[in-house]
mmCIF file of C-alpha atoms and ligand atoms in Angstrom:
data_model
loop_
_atom_site.group_PDB
_atom_site.id
_atom_site.type_symbol
_atom_site.label_atom_id
_atom_site.label_comp_id
_atom_site.label_asym_id
_atom_site.label_seq_id
_atom_site.Cartn_x
_atom_site.Cartn_y
_atom_site.Cartn_z
ATOM 1 C CA UNK A 25 93.897 -26.074 14.963
ATOM 2 C CA UNK A 26 93.586 -26.032 18.722
ATOM 3 C CA UNK A 27 92.478 -22.468 18.549
ATOM 4 C CA UNK A 28 90.081 -23.498 16.022
ATOM 5 C CA UNK A 29 88.841 -26.270 18.256
ATOM 6 C CA UNK A 30 88.634 -23.922 21.218
ATOM 7 C CA UNK A 31 86.929 -21.434 19.060
ATOM 8 C CA UNK A 32 84.536 -24.119 17.929
ATOM 9 C CA UNK A 33 83.765 -25.179 21.498
ATOM 10 C CA UNK A 34 83.310 -21.638 22.459
ATOM 11 C CA UNK A 35 80.830 -21.163 19.693
ATOM 12 C CA UNK A 36 79.073 -24.292 20.691
ATOM 13 C CA UNK A 37 78.823 -23.263 24.321
ATOM 14 C CA UNK A 38 77.618 -19.933 23.189
ATOM 15 C CA UNK A 39 75.164 -21.667 21.049
ATOM 16 C CA UNK A 40 73.868 -23.690 23.979
ATOM 17 C CA UNK A 41 73.580 -20.604 26.111
ATOM 18 C CA UNK A 42 71.873 -18.863 23.298
ATOM 19 C CA UNK A 43 69.433 -21.664 22.700
ATOM 20 C CA UNK A 44 68.956 -22.071 26.429
ATOM 21 C CA UNK A 45 68.100 -18.369 27.013
ATOM 22 C CA UNK A 46 65.777 -18.246 24.034
ATOM 23 C CA UNK A 47 64.058 -21.338 25.263
ATOM 24 C CA UNK A 48 63.499 -19.553 28.540
ATOM 25 C CA UNK A 49 62.235 -16.489 26.690
ATOM 26 C CA UNK A 50 59.629 -18.683 24.978
ATOM 27 C CA UNK A 51 58.469 -19.957 28.346
ATOM 28 C CA UNK A 52 58.587 -16.488 29.810
ATOM 29 C CA UNK A 53 56.472 -15.023 27.014
ATOM 30 C CA UNK A 54 53.869 -17.726 27.412
ATOM 31 C CA UNK A 55 53.449 -17.042 31.099
ATOM 32 C CA UNK A 56 53.491 -13.283 30.411
ATOM 33 C CA UNK A 57 50.668 -13.749 27.930
ATOM 34 C CA UNK A 58 48.718 -15.634 30.548
ATOM 35 C CA UNK A 59 49.319 -12.898 33.116
ATOM 36 C CA UNK A 60 48.307 -10.124 30.768
ATOM 37 C CA UNK A 61 45.175 -11.962 29.841
ATOM 38 C CA UNK A 62 44.103 -12.230 33.492
ATOM 39 C CA UNK A 63 45.069 -8.630 34.150
ATOM 40 C CA UNK A 64 43.062 -7.378 31.191
ATOM 41 C CA UNK A 65 40.036 -9.362 32.251
ATOM 42 C CA UNK A 66 40.273 -7.973 35.766
ATOM 43 C CA UNK A 67 40.851 -4.391 34.620
ATOM 44 C CA UNK A 68 38.056 -2.201 35.954
ATOM 45 C CA UNK A 69 36.714 -0.208 33.040
ATOM 46 C CA UNK A 70 33.969 1.966 34.428
ATOM 47 C CA UNK A 71 34.217 5.257 32.570
ATOM 48 C CA UNK A 72 35.900 6.818 29.540
ATOM 49 C CA UNK A 73 38.995 7.542 31.624
ATOM 50 C CA UNK A 74 39.549 3.968 32.691
ATOM 51 C CA UNK A 75 38.802 2.853 29.113
ATOM 52 C CA UNK A 76 41.620 5.105 27.950
ATOM 53 C CA UNK A 77 43.891 3.711 30.686
ATOM 54 C CA UNK A 78 43.142 0.234 29.375
ATOM 55 C CA UNK A 79 43.984 1.264 25.845
ATOM 56 C CA UNK A 80 47.278 2.881 26.893
ATOM 57 C CA UNK A 81 48.273 -0.065 29.018
ATOM 58 C CA UNK A 82 47.550 -2.834 26.539
ATOM 59 C CA UNK A 83 46.829 -1.631 23.027
ATOM 60 C CA UNK A 84 48.704 1.611 22.455
ATOM 61 C CA UNK A 85 51.991 1.766 20.552
ATOM 62 C CA UNK A 86 53.995 1.479 23.739
ATOM 63 C CA UNK A 87 51.547 -0.898 25.380
ATOM 64 C CA UNK A 88 52.029 -4.462 26.559
ATOM 65 C CA UNK A 89 50.919 -6.036 23.326
ATOM 66 C CA UNK A 90 53.595 -4.363 21.270
ATOM 67 C CA UNK A 91 56.183 -5.291 23.897
ATOM 68 C CA UNK A 92 55.190 -8.897 23.419
ATOM 69 C CA UNK A 93 55.548 -8.588 19.658
ATOM 70 C CA UNK A 94 59.078 -7.257 20.214
ATOM 71 C CA UNK A 95 59.954 -10.197 22.432
ATOM 72 C CA UNK A 96 58.428 -12.543 19.932
ATOM 73 C CA UNK A 97 61.427 -12.078 17.644
ATOM 74 C CA UNK A 98 63.528 -13.894 20.172
ATOM 75 C CA UNK A 99 61.307 -16.931 20.500
ATOM 76 C CA UNK A 100 62.988 -20.025 18.994
ATOM 77 C CA UNK A 101 61.673 -20.982 15.575
ATOM 78 C CA UNK A 102 60.111 -24.250 16.699
ATOM 79 C CA UNK A 103 57.982 -22.365 19.205
ATOM 80 C CA UNK A 104 57.119 -19.363 17.010
ATOM 81 C CA UNK A 105 54.007 -20.943 15.681
ATOM 82 C CA UNK A 106 52.552 -21.718 19.076
ATOM 83 C CA UNK A 107 53.554 -18.455 20.744
ATOM 84 C CA UNK A 108 52.489 -16.404 17.707
ATOM 85 C CA UNK A 109 49.067 -17.958 17.960
ATOM 86 C CA UNK A 110 48.867 -17.158 21.674
ATOM 87 C CA UNK A 111 49.825 -13.513 21.115
ATOM 88 C CA UNK A 112 47.257 -13.186 18.370
ATOM 89 C CA UNK A 113 44.593 -14.676 20.599
ATOM 90 C CA UNK A 114 45.514 -12.225 23.326
ATOM 91 C CA UNK A 115 45.362 -9.358 20.865
ATOM 92 C CA UNK A 116 41.867 -10.477 19.844
ATOM 93 C CA UNK A 117 40.755 -10.701 23.479
ATOM 94 C CA UNK A 118 42.125 -7.260 24.338
ATOM 95 C CA UNK A 119 40.443 -5.672 21.340
ATOM 96 C CA UNK A 120 37.140 -7.339 22.139
ATOM 97 C CA UNK A 121 37.206 -6.083 25.705
ATOM 98 C CA UNK A 122 38.040 -2.581 24.530
ATOM 99 C CA UNK A 123 35.393 -2.467 21.782
ATOM 100 C CA UNK A 124 32.636 -3.910 23.933
ATOM 101 C CA UNK A 125 33.247 -1.446 26.740
ATOM 102 C CA UNK A 126 33.508 1.395 24.266
ATOM 103 C CA UNK A 127 30.180 0.418 22.657
ATOM 104 C CA UNK A 128 28.537 0.147 26.076
ATOM 105 C CA UNK A 129 29.712 3.612 26.960
ATOM 106 C CA UNK A 130 28.548 5.112 23.681
ATOM 107 C CA UNK A 131 25.090 3.649 24.044
ATOM 108 C CA UNK A 132 24.773 4.859 27.629
ATOM 109 C CA UNK A 133 25.968 8.273 26.462
ATOM 110 C CA UNK A 134 23.142 8.167 23.905
ATOM 111 C CA UNK A 135 20.810 7.274 26.707
ATOM 112 C CA UNK A 136 21.915 10.311 28.633
ATOM 113 C CA UNK A 137 21.435 12.658 25.694
ATOM 114 C CA UNK A 138 17.979 11.278 24.946
ATOM 115 C CA UNK A 139 16.526 14.745 25.040
ATOM 116 C CA UNK A 140 14.579 15.896 21.979
ATOM 117 C CA UNK A 141 16.568 18.280 19.822
ATOM 118 C CA UNK A 142 14.031 20.779 18.494
ATOM 119 C CA UNK A 143 16.417 22.029 15.848
ATOM 120 C CA UNK A 144 16.418 18.652 14.003
ATOM 121 C CA UNK A 145 14.075 18.268 10.991
ATOM 122 C CA UNK A 146 10.963 16.224 11.790
ATOM 123 C CA UNK A 147 10.522 12.660 10.499
ATOM 124 C CA UNK A 148 8.948 12.255 7.080
ATOM 125 C CA UNK A 149 5.309 11.260 7.438
ATOM 126 C CA UNK A 150 4.211 9.656 4.174
ATOM 127 C CA UNK A 151 1.062 11.263 2.785
ATOM 128 C CA UNK A 152 -1.726 8.997 1.643
ATOM 129 C CA UNK A 153 -3.701 9.560 -1.525
ATOM 130 C CA UNK A 154 -7.378 9.304 -2.326
ATOM 131 C CA UNK A 155 -8.520 6.100 -3.965
ATOM 132 C CA UNK A 156 -9.217 6.706 -7.679
ATOM 133 C CA UNK A 157 -12.809 5.511 -7.240
ATOM 134 C CA UNK A 158 -13.321 8.018 -4.422
ATOM 135 C CA UNK A 159 -11.879 10.751 -6.613
ATOM 136 C CA UNK A 160 -14.362 10.003 -9.384
ATOM 137 C CA UNK A 161 -17.260 9.498 -6.996
ATOM 138 C CA UNK A 162 -16.531 12.736 -5.145
ATOM 139 C CA UNK A 163 -16.407 14.663 -8.386
ATOM 140 C CA UNK A 164 -19.690 13.128 -9.579
ATOM 141 C CA UNK A 165 -21.532 13.855 -6.358
ATOM 142 C CA UNK A 166 -20.189 17.389 -6.429
ATOM 143 C CA UNK A 167 -21.676 17.928 -9.888
ATOM 144 C CA UNK A 168 -25.066 16.533 -8.906
ATOM 145 C CA UNK A 169 -25.120 18.429 -5.642
ATOM 146 C CA UNK A 170 -24.619 21.637 -7.614
ATOM 147 C CA UNK A 171 -27.745 20.705 -9.585
ATOM 148 C CA UNK A 172 -29.709 20.334 -6.353
ATOM 149 C CA UNK A 173 -29.548 16.556 -5.815
ATOM 150 C CA UNK A 174 -29.270 15.223 -2.272
ATOM 151 C CA UNK A 175 -27.311 12.055 -1.384
ATOM 152 C CA UNK A 176 -29.091 8.958 -0.057
ATOM 153 C CA UNK A 177 -27.647 5.699 1.167
ATOM 154 C CA UNK A 178 -29.186 2.327 1.962
ATOM 155 C CA UNK A 179 -28.316 -1.233 3.024
ATOM 156 C CA UNK A 180 -26.132 -3.555 0.950
ATOM 157 C CA UNK A 181 -28.131 -6.579 2.119
ATOM 158 C CA UNK A 182 -31.518 -6.025 0.602
ATOM 159 C CA UNK A 183 -34.919 -7.703 0.530
ATOM 160 C CA UNK A 184 -36.665 -8.856 -2.595
ATOM 161 C CA UNK A 185 -39.178 -6.013 -2.514
ATOM 162 C CA UNK A 186 -36.633 -3.179 -2.640
ATOM 163 C CA UNK A 187 -34.213 -4.818 -5.045
ATOM 164 C CA UNK A 188 -36.761 -6.357 -7.439
ATOM 165 C CA UNK A 189 -40.496 -6.380 -6.798
ATOM 166 C CA UNK A 190 -41.084 -2.676 -6.209
ATOM 167 C CA UNK A 191 -38.994 -2.008 -9.284
ATOM 168 C CA UNK A 192 -41.456 -3.854 -11.457
ATOM 169 C CA UNK A 193 -39.655 -7.187 -11.682
ATOM 170 C CA UNK A 194 -42.633 -9.586 -11.312
ATOM 171 C CA UNK A 195 -41.866 -12.920 -9.575
ATOM 172 C CA UNK A 196 -40.276 -15.364 -12.011
ATOM 173 C CA UNK A 197 -40.141 -12.663 -14.642
ATOM 174 C CA UNK A 198 -37.193 -13.277 -16.987
ATOM 175 C CA UNK A 199 -36.048 -9.703 -16.279
ATOM 176 C CA UNK A 200 -34.721 -10.963 -12.946
ATOM 177 C CA UNK A 201 -32.212 -13.008 -14.885
ATOM 178 C CA UNK A 202 -30.694 -9.833 -16.243
ATOM 179 C CA UNK A 203 -28.696 -9.608 -13.064
ATOM 180 C CA UNK A 204 -27.092 -12.621 -11.497
ATOM 181 C CA UNK A 205 -27.767 -12.290 -7.840
ATOM 182 C CA UNK A 206 -25.965 -13.413 -4.676
ATOM 183 C CA UNK A 207 -28.811 -14.729 -2.529
ATOM 184 C CA UNK A 208 -28.396 -14.927 1.238
ATOM 185 C CA UNK A 209 -31.817 -16.403 1.878
ATOM 186 C CA UNK A 210 -34.851 -16.908 -0.322
ATOM 187 C CA UNK A 211 -35.992 -13.315 -0.260
ATOM 188 C CA UNK A 212 -32.751 -11.676 0.876
ATOM 189 C CA UNK A 213 -29.784 -10.898 -1.355
ATOM 190 C CA UNK A 214 -26.847 -8.560 -1.785
ATOM 191 C CA UNK A 215 -28.227 -5.601 -3.698
ATOM 192 C CA UNK A 216 -27.573 -5.796 -7.413
ATOM 193 C CA UNK A 217 -28.038 -2.070 -7.965
ATOM 194 C CA UNK A 218 -28.612 1.054 -5.870
ATOM 195 C CA UNK A 219 -32.091 1.473 -7.402
ATOM 196 C CA UNK A 220 -33.124 -0.272 -4.174
ATOM 197 C CA UNK A 221 -32.109 2.874 -2.283
ATOM 198 C CA UNK A 222 -34.328 4.943 -4.560
ATOM 199 C CA UNK A 223 -37.304 2.753 -3.704
ATOM 200 C CA UNK A 224 -36.621 3.405 -0.028
ATOM 201 C CA UNK A 225 -36.421 7.149 -0.669
ATOM 202 C CA UNK A 226 -39.695 7.162 -2.655
ATOM 203 C CA UNK A 227 -41.443 5.244 0.119
ATOM 204 C CA UNK A 228 -40.079 7.495 2.819
ATOM 205 C CA UNK A 229 -39.962 10.995 1.425
ATOM 206 C CA UNK A 230 -42.422 13.422 -0.079
ATOM 207 C CA UNK A 231 -42.328 14.585 -3.692
ATOM 208 C CA UNK A 232 -40.445 16.499 -5.070
ATOM 209 C CA UNK A 233 -37.546 14.097 -4.802
ATOM 210 C CA UNK A 234 -34.176 14.846 -6.279
ATOM 211 C CA UNK A 235 -31.516 12.453 -5.017
ATOM 212 C CA UNK A 236 -28.501 10.390 -5.989
ATOM 213 C CA UNK A 237 -27.513 7.103 -4.362
ATOM 214 C CA UNK A 238 -23.886 6.047 -4.592
ATOM 215 C CA UNK A 239 -22.749 2.694 -3.235
ATOM 216 C CA UNK A 240 -21.358 -0.783 -3.663
ATOM 217 C CA UNK A 241 -23.374 -3.396 -5.521
ATOM 218 C CA UNK A 242 -22.862 -7.128 -6.085
ATOM 219 C CA UNK A 243 -23.364 -9.373 -9.078
ATOM 220 C CA UNK A 244 -22.462 -12.974 -9.525
ATOM 221 C CA UNK A 245 -20.252 -12.470 -12.537
ATOM 222 C CA UNK A 246 -17.044 -14.102 -13.704
ATOM 223 C CA UNK A 247 -14.117 -11.972 -12.584
ATOM 224 C CA UNK A 248 -12.080 -10.503 -15.419
ATOM 225 C CA UNK A 249 -10.330 -7.289 -16.455
ATOM 226 C CA UNK A 250 -13.752 -5.808 -17.270
ATOM 227 C CA UNK A 251 -16.080 -7.186 -14.613
ATOM 228 C CA UNK A 252 -15.972 -8.098 -10.956
ATOM 229 C CA UNK A 253 -18.343 -9.668 -8.429
ATOM 230 C CA UNK A 254 -18.795 -6.257 -6.859
ATOM 231 C CA UNK A 255 -18.474 -2.717 -8.137
ATOM 232 C CA UNK A 256 -19.802 0.765 -7.413
ATOM 233 C CA UNK A 257 -22.709 2.655 -8.831
ATOM 234 C CA UNK A 258 -24.228 6.041 -8.667
ATOM 235 C CA UNK A 259 -27.906 6.229 -9.464
ATOM 236 C CA UNK A 260 -30.101 9.318 -9.709
ATOM 237 C CA UNK A 261 -33.808 9.985 -9.320
ATOM 238 C CA UNK A 262 -35.885 13.078 -9.930
ATOM 239 C CA UNK A 263 -39.631 13.113 -9.311
ATOM 240 C CA UNK A 264 -41.923 16.109 -9.514
ATOM 241 C CA UNK A 265 -44.869 17.421 -11.465
ATOM 242 C CA UNK A 266 -44.222 17.572 -15.182
ATOM 243 C CA UNK A 267 -40.725 16.015 -15.278
ATOM 244 C CA UNK A 268 -40.033 14.999 -18.871
ATOM 245 C CA UNK A 269 -37.520 13.073 -20.937
ATOM 246 C CA UNK A 270 -36.128 16.443 -22.065
ATOM 247 C CA UNK A 271 -35.233 17.180 -18.411
ATOM 248 C CA UNK A 272 -33.475 13.828 -18.203
ATOM 249 C CA UNK A 273 -31.445 14.512 -21.319
ATOM 250 C CA UNK A 274 -30.506 17.994 -20.218
ATOM 251 C CA UNK A 275 -29.465 16.876 -16.729
ATOM 252 C CA UNK A 276 -27.246 14.107 -18.063
ATOM 253 C CA UNK A 277 -25.854 16.333 -20.767
ATOM 254 C CA UNK A 278 -24.820 18.926 -18.189
ATOM 255 C CA UNK A 279 -23.316 16.175 -16.060
ATOM 256 C CA UNK A 280 -21.015 14.814 -18.783
ATOM 257 C CA UNK A 281 -19.984 18.286 -19.848
ATOM 258 C CA UNK A 282 -18.896 18.998 -16.295
ATOM 259 C CA UNK A 283 -17.132 15.658 -15.916
ATOM 260 C CA UNK A 284 -15.511 15.233 -19.326
ATOM 261 C CA UNK A 285 -15.415 18.798 -20.690
ATOM 262 C CA UNK A 286 -17.749 21.185 -22.548
ATOM 263 C CA UNK A 287 -17.182 19.623 -25.972
ATOM 264 C CA UNK A 288 -18.346 16.152 -24.967
ATOM 265 C CA UNK A 289 -20.744 14.632 -27.514
ATOM 266 C CA UNK A 290 -23.464 12.268 -26.304
ATOM 267 C CA UNK A 291 -26.135 10.073 -27.864
ATOM 268 C CA UNK A 292 -29.142 8.231 -26.469
ATOM 269 C CA UNK A 293 -30.086 4.761 -27.664
ATOM 270 C CA UNK A 294 -33.403 3.046 -26.864
ATOM 271 C CA UNK A 295 -33.031 0.278 -24.278
ATOM 272 C CA UNK A 296 -35.018 -1.737 -21.785
ATOM 273 C CA UNK A 297 -35.212 -1.778 -17.979
ATOM 274 C CA UNK A 298 -38.223 -3.115 -16.022
ATOM 275 C CA UNK A 299 -38.371 0.038 -13.893
ATOM 276 C CA UNK A 300 -38.266 2.709 -16.619
ATOM 277 C CA UNK A 301 -40.464 3.359 -19.646
ATOM 278 C CA UNK A 302 -39.223 4.549 -22.069
ATOM 279 C CA UNK A 303 -35.644 3.479 -21.329
ATOM 280 C CA UNK A 304 -32.393 4.511 -22.910
ATOM 281 C CA UNK A 305 -28.643 4.132 -22.708
ATOM 282 C CA UNK A 306 -26.346 7.083 -23.052
ATOM 283 C CA UNK A 307 -23.006 6.952 -24.873
ATOM 284 C CA UNK A 308 -20.241 9.523 -24.987
ATOM 285 C CA UNK A 309 -18.088 9.999 -28.069
ATOM 286 C CA UNK A 310 -14.387 9.276 -27.698
ATOM 287 C CA UNK A 311 -13.523 8.919 -31.382
ATOM 288 C CA UNK A 312 -11.371 6.280 -32.976
ATOM 289 C CA UNK A 313 -8.076 8.064 -33.227
ATOM 290 C CA UNK A 314 -6.083 6.276 -30.564
ATOM 291 C CA UNK A 315 -5.621 2.559 -30.140
ATOM 292 C CA UNK A 316 -7.061 2.833 -26.611
ATOM 293 C CA UNK A 317 -10.234 4.588 -27.811
ATOM 294 C CA UNK A 318 -10.751 2.005 -30.547
ATOM 295 C CA UNK A 319 -10.343 -0.820 -28.031
ATOM 296 C CA UNK A 320 -12.651 0.794 -25.480
ATOM 297 C CA UNK A 321 -15.377 1.610 -28.005
ATOM 298 C CA UNK A 322 -14.985 -1.605 -29.979
ATOM 299 C CA UNK A 323 -14.189 0.462 -33.037
ATOM 300 C CA UNK A 324 -17.382 2.561 -32.997
ATOM 301 C CA UNK A 325 -15.975 5.625 -31.210
ATOM 302 C CA UNK A 326 -18.922 5.549 -28.739
ATOM 303 C CA UNK A 327 -18.637 4.441 -25.128
ATOM 304 C CA UNK A 328 -21.760 3.469 -23.208
ATOM 305 C CA UNK A 329 -21.675 5.047 -19.772
ATOM 306 C CA UNK A 330 -25.167 4.823 -18.285
ATOM 307 C CA UNK A 331 -28.720 3.518 -18.351
ATOM 308 C CA UNK A 332 -31.696 5.796 -17.833
ATOM 309 C CA UNK A 333 -35.387 6.366 -18.474
ATOM 310 C CA UNK A 334 -38.684 7.708 -17.188
ATOM 311 C CA UNK A 335 -39.703 5.982 -13.952
ATOM 312 C CA UNK A 336 -42.314 3.350 -14.804
ATOM 313 C CA UNK A 337 -45.799 4.232 -13.486
ATOM 314 C CA UNK A 338 -45.913 0.860 -11.722
ATOM 315 C CA UNK A 339 -42.811 1.782 -9.730
ATOM 316 C CA UNK A 340 -44.311 5.129 -8.716
ATOM 317 C CA UNK A 341 -47.544 3.436 -7.604
ATOM 318 C CA UNK A 342 -45.584 0.662 -5.768
ATOM 319 C CA UNK A 343 -43.914 3.372 -3.740
ATOM 320 C CA UNK A 344 -47.139 5.271 -3.008
ATOM 321 C CA UNK A 345 -46.583 8.106 -5.473
ATOM 322 C CA UNK A 346 -49.560 9.338 -7.546
ATOM 323 C CA UNK A 347 -48.474 8.573 -11.108
ATOM 324 C CA UNK A 348 -51.247 10.766 -12.541
ATOM 325 C CA UNK A 349 -49.862 13.797 -10.824
ATOM 326 C CA UNK A 350 -46.140 13.092 -10.800
ATOM 327 C CA UNK A 351 -43.567 11.817 -13.208
ATOM 328 C CA UNK A 352 -39.847 11.330 -12.887
ATOM 329 C CA UNK A 353 -36.639 10.126 -14.419
ATOM 330 C CA UNK A 354 -33.927 7.810 -13.174
ATOM 331 C CA UNK A 355 -30.426 6.951 -14.311
ATOM 332 C CA UNK A 356 -27.608 4.731 -13.124
ATOM 333 C CA UNK A 357 -23.964 4.211 -13.966
ATOM 334 C CA UNK A 358 -20.913 2.245 -12.866
ATOM 335 C CA UNK A 359 -18.139 4.241 -11.241
ATOM 336 C CA UNK A 360 -15.316 1.835 -12.164
ATOM 337 C CA UNK A 361 -16.165 2.097 -15.837
ATOM 338 C CA UNK A 362 -15.908 5.860 -15.771
ATOM 339 C CA UNK A 363 -12.751 5.786 -13.632
ATOM 340 C CA UNK A 364 -11.168 3.307 -16.064
ATOM 341 C CA UNK A 365 -11.895 5.570 -18.962
ATOM 342 C CA UNK A 366 -10.941 8.752 -17.113
ATOM 343 C CA UNK A 367 -7.570 7.423 -15.878
ATOM 344 C CA UNK A 368 -6.763 5.006 -18.703
ATOM 345 C CA UNK A 369 -6.879 1.990 -16.376
ATOM 346 C CA UNK A 370 -7.041 -1.237 -18.382
ATOM 347 C CA UNK A 371 -7.865 -3.764 -15.680
ATOM 348 C CA UNK A 372 -10.734 -3.123 -13.268
ATOM 349 C CA UNK A 373 -9.212 -5.464 -10.671
ATOM 350 C CA UNK A 374 -6.338 -3.048 -10.030
ATOM 351 C CA UNK A 375 -8.823 -0.817 -8.174
ATOM 352 C CA UNK A 376 -9.168 -3.513 -5.521
ATOM 353 C CA UNK A 377 -5.623 -4.917 -5.269
ATOM 354 C CA UNK A 378 -4.569 -2.214 -2.794
ATOM 355 C CA UNK A 379 -1.180 -2.045 -4.455
ATOM 356 C CA UNK A 380 0.459 1.115 -3.133
ATOM 357 C CA UNK A 381 2.379 1.627 -6.379
ATOM 358 C CA UNK A 382 -0.920 1.877 -8.251
ATOM 359 C CA UNK A 383 -2.691 3.999 -5.657
ATOM 360 C CA UNK A 384 0.188 6.455 -5.172
ATOM 361 C CA UNK A 385 -0.152 7.563 -8.777
ATOM 362 C CA UNK A 386 -3.350 9.350 -7.825
ATOM 363 C CA UNK A 387 -1.897 11.524 -5.104
ATOM 364 C CA UNK A 388 -2.520 15.135 -5.908
ATOM 365 C CA UNK A 389 -4.995 14.321 -8.718
ATOM 366 C CA UNK A 390 -7.817 16.819 -8.879
ATOM 367 C CA UNK A 391 -10.766 16.047 -11.055
HETATM 368 N N1 LIG B 412 -30.281 -0.007 -12.206
HETATM 369 C C1 LIG B 412 -29.697 -0.080 -13.511
HETATM 370 C C2 LIG B 412 -28.497 -0.987 -13.474
HETATM 371 O O1 LIG B 412 -28.084 -1.349 -12.422
HETATM 372 C C3 LIG B 412 -29.294 1.264 -14.027
HETATM 373 C C4 LIG B 412 -30.475 2.163 -14.277
HETATM 374 C C5 LIG B 412 -30.899 2.982 -13.255
HETATM 375 C C6 LIG B 412 -31.116 2.176 -15.468
HETATM 376 C C7 LIG B 412 -31.984 3.823 -13.463
HETATM 377 C C8 LIG B 412 -32.162 3.014 -15.707
HETATM 378 C C9 LIG B 412 -32.585 3.825 -14.696
HETATM 379 O O2 LIG B 412 -27.946 -1.343 -14.485
#
């Protein structure tokens, strides 16, 4: 019994000692953590060598941190939570120091090796593509140039004389209503067609004249899939002695064969323009086989692509050309309309949206 008691006391004393030493270990660890933290912060990491020294000292398998984790086992349970948290915080701090210094060194290494490496492949430079309207326009001008036509350009802001009066639109004549005009001032407007350029050429140049005038024109129309307030035209003019309607037909026939293929069928329908007499419209035959062709030709198979005619004698005289000696033909067409047909584009507005996904489809297209 006594032995038992002694034994009991002994155990108890042991227990006290045990608890007492562990208690001291808890305290010791806490101050050790504090020390290590200050040491780590003061550690001079200046180059890869000292960074490695830091790692070995604190973070490596045999480093201070792992020593702490070993000691941690001996911390009394009631303190484990607090001390555990402190060790984890220290671990976080040490890792942050290490990673930040390491990153700094890597970026300065990059800085040092900032010398161009000629063996690396060059960066990809994205290639642009021609706008579909430019593709069609370029092809058209190419065809007419081959036939001996020159290219003329003129202003987009035009006076009444060049846009209307010289072209045989008398003042207040209902023909002026054919085109809804954007007026800037009373007698000044945005040109409604590039026929105005042809007037300028006739006034300026000597006969024979054989020219085409491509350019942007403006009409005050409701914007929809089929019409816009501006679009592009190409107009042609040929004046010489003895130019006839047969020449007009043959020129246009050659043009569509070049643009749409040798089997293209055309027809001329009588029409009216103030500046040509007689006047006509030319259609090309698409047929009615596909849904698209039926829609485009409103079921008839024929698609109107241009207006044309023999230059009215009044226009020749207005521009100082002797109408007894000379005659000529003129024609004009919209570029969007032809581009829509040629590329199967259903909405004219897509030409002007500048959507890269639309435009990129035309890279490498050769007409
Ligand atoms: N100027 C006309 C238009 O804009 C087209 C045309 C030109 C018609 C020449 C006949 C002759 O619609």
